[in-house]
Short mmCIF file of C-alpha atoms and ligand atoms in Angstrom, two decimals:
data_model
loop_
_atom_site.label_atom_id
_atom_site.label_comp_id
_atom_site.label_asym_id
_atom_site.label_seq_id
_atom_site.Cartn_x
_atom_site.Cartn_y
_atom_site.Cartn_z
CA UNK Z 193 0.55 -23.93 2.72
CA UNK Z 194 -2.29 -21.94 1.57
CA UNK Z 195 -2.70 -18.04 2.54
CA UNK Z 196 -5.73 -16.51 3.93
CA UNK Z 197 -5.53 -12.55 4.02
CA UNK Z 198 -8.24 -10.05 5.23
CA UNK Z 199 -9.62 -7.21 3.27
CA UNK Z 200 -12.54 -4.58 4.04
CA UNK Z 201 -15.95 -6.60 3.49
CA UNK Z 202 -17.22 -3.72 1.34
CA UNK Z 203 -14.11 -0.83 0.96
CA UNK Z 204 -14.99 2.60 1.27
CA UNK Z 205 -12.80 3.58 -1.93
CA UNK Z 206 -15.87 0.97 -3.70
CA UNK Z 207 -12.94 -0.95 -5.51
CA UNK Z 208 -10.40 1.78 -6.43
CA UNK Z 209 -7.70 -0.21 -4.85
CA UNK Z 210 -6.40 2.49 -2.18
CA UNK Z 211 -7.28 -0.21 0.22
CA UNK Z 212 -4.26 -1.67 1.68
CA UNK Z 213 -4.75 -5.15 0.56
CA UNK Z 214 -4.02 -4.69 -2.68
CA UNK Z 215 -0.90 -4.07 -1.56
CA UNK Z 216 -0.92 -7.59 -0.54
CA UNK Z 217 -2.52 -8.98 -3.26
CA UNK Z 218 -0.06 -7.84 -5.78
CA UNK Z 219 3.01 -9.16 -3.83
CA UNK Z 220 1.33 -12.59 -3.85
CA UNK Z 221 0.64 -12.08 -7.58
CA UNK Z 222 4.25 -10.77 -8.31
CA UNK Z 223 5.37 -14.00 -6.41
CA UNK Z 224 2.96 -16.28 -8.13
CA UNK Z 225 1.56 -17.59 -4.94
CA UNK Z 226 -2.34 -17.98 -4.38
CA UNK Z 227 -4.57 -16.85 -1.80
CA UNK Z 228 -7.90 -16.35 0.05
CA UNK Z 229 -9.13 -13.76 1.20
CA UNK Z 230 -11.50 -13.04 3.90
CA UNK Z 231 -13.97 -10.03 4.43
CA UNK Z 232 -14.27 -8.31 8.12
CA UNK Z 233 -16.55 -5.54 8.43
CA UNK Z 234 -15.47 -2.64 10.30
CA UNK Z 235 -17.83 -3.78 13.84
CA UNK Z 236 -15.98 -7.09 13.39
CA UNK Z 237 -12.38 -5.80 13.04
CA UNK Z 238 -12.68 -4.32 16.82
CA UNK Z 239 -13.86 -7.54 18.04
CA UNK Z 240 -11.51 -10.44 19.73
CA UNK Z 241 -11.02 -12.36 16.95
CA UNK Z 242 -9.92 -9.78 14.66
CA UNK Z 243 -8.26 -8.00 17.56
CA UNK Z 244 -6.50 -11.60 18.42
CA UNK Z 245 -4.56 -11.01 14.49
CA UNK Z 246 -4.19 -7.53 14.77
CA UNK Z 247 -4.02 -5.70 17.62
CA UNK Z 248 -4.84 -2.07 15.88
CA UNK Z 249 -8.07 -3.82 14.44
CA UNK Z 250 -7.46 -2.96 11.08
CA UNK Z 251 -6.72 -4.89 7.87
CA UNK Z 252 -5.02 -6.73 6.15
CA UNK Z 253 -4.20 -9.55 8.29
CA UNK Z 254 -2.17 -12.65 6.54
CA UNK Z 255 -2.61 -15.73 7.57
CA UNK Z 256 -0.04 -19.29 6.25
CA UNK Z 257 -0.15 -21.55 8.45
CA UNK Z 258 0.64 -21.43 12.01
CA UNK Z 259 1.56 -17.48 11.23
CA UNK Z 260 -0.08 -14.85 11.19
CA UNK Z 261 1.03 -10.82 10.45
CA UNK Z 262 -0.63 -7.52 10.35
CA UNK Z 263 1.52 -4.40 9.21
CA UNK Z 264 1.46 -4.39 4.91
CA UNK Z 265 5.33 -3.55 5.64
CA UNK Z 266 5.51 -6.58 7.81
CA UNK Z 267 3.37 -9.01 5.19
CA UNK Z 268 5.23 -7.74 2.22
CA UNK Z 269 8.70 -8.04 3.55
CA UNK Z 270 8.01 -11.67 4.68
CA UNK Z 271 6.35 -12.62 1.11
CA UNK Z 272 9.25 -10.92 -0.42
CA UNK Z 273 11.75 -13.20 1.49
CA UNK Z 274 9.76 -16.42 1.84
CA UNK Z 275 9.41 -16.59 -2.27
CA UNK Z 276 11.48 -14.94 -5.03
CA UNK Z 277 10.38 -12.36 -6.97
CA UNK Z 278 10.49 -9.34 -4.92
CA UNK Z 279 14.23 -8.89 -3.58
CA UNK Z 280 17.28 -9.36 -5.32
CA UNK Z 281 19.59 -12.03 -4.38
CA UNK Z 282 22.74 -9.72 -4.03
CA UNK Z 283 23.12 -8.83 -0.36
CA UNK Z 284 23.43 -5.34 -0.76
CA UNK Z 285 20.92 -5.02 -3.67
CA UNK Z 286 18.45 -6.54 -1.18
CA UNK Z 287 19.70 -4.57 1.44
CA UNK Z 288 18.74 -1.84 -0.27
CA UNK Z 289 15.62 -2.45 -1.68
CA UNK Z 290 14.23 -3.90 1.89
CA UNK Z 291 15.69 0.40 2.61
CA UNK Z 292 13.14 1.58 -0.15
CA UNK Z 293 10.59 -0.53 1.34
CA UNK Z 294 10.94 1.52 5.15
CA UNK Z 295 11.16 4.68 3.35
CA UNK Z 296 7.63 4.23 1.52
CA UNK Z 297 6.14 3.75 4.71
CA UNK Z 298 8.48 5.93 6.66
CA UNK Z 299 9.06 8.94 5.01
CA UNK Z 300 7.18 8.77 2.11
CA UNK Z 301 3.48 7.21 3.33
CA UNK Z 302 3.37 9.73 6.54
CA UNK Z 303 2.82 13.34 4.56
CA UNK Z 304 0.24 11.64 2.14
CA UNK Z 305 -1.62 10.22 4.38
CA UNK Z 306 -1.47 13.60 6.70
CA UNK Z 307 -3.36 15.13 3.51
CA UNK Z 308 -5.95 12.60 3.55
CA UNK Z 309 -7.17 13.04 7.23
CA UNK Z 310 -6.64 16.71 6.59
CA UNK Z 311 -8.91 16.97 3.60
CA UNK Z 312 -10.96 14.00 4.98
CA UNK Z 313 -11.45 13.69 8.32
CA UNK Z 314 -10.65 17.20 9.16
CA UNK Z 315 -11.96 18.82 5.89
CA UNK Z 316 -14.67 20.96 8.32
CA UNK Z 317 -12.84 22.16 10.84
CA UNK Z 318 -11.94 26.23 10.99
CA UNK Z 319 -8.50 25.77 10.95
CA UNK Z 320 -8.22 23.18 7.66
CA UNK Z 321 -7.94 26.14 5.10
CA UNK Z 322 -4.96 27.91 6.98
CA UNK Z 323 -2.96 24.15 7.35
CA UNK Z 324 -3.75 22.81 4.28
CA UNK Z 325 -1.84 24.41 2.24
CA UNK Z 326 1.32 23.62 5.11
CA UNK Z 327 0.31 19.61 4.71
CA UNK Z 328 0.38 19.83 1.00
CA UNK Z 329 3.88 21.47 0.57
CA UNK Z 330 5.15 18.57 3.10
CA UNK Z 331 3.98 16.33 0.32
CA UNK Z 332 5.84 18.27 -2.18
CA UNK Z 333 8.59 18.54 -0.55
CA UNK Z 334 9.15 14.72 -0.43
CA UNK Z 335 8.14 13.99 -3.94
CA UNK Z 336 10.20 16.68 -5.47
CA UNK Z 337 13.44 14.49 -3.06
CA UNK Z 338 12.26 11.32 -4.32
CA UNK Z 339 11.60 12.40 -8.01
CA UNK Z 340 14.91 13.71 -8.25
CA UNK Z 341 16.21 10.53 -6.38
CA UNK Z 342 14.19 8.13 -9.62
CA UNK Z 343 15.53 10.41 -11.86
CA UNK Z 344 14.47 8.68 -15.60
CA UNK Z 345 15.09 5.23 -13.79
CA UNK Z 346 12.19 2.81 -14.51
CA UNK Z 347 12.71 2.00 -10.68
CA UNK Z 348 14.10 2.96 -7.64
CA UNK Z 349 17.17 1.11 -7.51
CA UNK Z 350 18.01 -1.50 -10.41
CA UNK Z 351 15.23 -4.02 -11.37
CA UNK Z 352 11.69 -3.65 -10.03
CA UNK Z 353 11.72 -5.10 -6.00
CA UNK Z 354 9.38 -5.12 -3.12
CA UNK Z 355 10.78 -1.44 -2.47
CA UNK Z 356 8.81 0.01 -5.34
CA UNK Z 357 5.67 -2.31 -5.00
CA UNK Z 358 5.58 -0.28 -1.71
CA UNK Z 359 6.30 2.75 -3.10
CA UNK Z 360 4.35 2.55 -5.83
CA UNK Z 361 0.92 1.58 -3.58
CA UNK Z 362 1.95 4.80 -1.45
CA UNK Z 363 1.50 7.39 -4.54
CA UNK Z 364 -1.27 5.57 -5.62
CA UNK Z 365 -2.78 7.33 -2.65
CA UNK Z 366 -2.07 10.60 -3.05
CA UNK Z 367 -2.56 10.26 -6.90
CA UNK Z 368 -6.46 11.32 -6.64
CA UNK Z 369 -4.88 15.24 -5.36
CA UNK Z 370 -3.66 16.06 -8.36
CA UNK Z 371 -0.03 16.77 -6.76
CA UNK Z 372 1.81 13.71 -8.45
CA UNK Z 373 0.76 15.33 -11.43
CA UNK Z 374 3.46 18.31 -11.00
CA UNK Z 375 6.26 14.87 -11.07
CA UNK Z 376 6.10 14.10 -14.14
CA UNK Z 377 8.38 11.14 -13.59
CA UNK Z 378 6.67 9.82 -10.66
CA UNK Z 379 3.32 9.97 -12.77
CA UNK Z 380 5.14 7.59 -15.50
CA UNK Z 381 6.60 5.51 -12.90
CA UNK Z 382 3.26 4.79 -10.95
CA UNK Z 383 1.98 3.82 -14.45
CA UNK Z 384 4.81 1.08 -14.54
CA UNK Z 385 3.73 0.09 -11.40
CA UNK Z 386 0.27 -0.41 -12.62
CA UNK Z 387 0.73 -1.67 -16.14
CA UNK Z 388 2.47 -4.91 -14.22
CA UNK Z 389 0.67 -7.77 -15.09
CA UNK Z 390 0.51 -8.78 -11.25
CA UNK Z 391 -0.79 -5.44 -10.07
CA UNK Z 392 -3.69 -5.34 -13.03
CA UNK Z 393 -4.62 -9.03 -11.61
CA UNK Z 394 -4.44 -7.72 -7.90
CA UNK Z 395 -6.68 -4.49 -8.64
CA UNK Z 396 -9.53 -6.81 -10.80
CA UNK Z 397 -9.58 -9.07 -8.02
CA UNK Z 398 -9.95 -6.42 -5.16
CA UNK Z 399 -12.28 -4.63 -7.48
CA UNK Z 400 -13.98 -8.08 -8.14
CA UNK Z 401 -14.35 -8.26 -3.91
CA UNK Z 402 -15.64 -5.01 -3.51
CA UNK Z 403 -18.38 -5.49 -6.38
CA UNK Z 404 -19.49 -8.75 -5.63
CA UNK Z 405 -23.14 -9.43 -4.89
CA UNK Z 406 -24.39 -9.55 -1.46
CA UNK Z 407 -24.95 -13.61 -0.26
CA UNK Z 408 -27.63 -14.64 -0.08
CA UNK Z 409 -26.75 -17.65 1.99
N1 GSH D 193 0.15 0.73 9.05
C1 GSH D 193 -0.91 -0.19 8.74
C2 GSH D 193 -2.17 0.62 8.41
C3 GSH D 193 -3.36 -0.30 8.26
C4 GSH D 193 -4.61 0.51 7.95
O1 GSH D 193 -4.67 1.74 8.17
N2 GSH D 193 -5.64 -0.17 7.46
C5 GSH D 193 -6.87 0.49 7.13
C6 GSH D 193 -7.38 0.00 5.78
S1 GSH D 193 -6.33 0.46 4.46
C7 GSH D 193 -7.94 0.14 8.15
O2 GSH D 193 -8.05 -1.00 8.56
N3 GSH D 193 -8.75 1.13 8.55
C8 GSH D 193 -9.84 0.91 9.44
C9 GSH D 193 -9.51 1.33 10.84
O3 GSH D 193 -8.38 1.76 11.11
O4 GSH D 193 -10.41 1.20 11.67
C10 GSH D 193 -0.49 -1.10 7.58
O5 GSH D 193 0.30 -0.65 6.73
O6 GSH D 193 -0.94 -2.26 7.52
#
């Protein structure tokens, strides 16, 4: 059944893969399965149709065949259980690692991406320079827990699982601060993440997408 995700027709990052379907994209690489990919542009993600596949009117969407998801949690857990590759087949291994995958997106994702609308969206207003510093030390305060947790494991818990694909696409986002940098092991274990084969084939092809010539059909 062929797959059909969507994906920012032009990202703002311009191809640096902080876009959330490269999240995606590498769990369909890790898996081996192929995949389209579809480009909404941001008027066209609040219309009906997008709306119709997710009702936030954001991306990604996944489509294969008569379902369709929204929620990169959602999509990633249902890859990771549909094909193997991404969970191990121990009950409480996967139990586990389908834990790792809620706390990257729980606990983890919420402080980093508090920064970003901080510095971001709310980078000009009088009261950014006094709360700053409060948003930042939130991030710290869950990587220092969570590099202590990894330790000098290569991954969070036993062989490499849909937990840290998750986790790994969350730092990647709070990378560009300069804060994983004081985590020395997180640093070394978001370069794991990235010197996968299937990542390095899901970044060139989102980077690919976001590069590509206009049509001119
Ligand atoms: N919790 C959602 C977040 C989805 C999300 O924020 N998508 C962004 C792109 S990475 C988006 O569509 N932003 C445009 C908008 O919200 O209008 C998920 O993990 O799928």
């Amino acid at each position: 059944m062929s797959i059909t995700i969507t994906a920012f027709a032009r990202s703002p990052d311009g191809g640096r893969g902080l876009a959330r379907d490269t999240r995606i994209r590498w769990a369909l690489e890790e898996v081996g399965q192929p995949y389209e990919v579809r480009p909404v542009s941001f008027g066209a993600m609040k219309e009906p149709a997008h709306l119709a596949l997710h009702p936030f009117g954001q991306i990604p969407t996944y489509e294969e065949g008569d379902l369709a998801l929204f929620e990169t949690g959602g999509i990633v857990f249902h890859i990771a259980q549909r094909y193997a590759g991404l969970l191990p087949d121990d009950a409480n291994a996967r139990a586990r690692a389908i834990a790792w995958l809620f706390a990257a997106l729980n606990t983890v994702e919420p402080p980093i991406l508090e920064l970003g609308t901080a510095k971001l969206l709310e980078g000009d207003k009088p009261w950014t320079a006094a709360r700053l510093p409060l948003v930042e030390e939130r991030v710290r305060d869950r990587l220092k827990q969570l590099s202590a947790r990894l330790g000098d494991a290569d991954w969070l818990d036993g062989a490499f699982s849909a937990g840290d694909l998750m986790m790994v696409s969350v730092l990647l986002r709070v990378k560009p601060s300069g804060i994983l940098d004081e985590y020395p092991n997180l640093v070394a274990y978001v370069a794991r993440g990235e010197a996968r084969p299937a990542y390095k084939r899901a970044f060139a092809a989102q980077l690919a997408f976001n590069t590509r010539k206009p049509s001119t059909g």
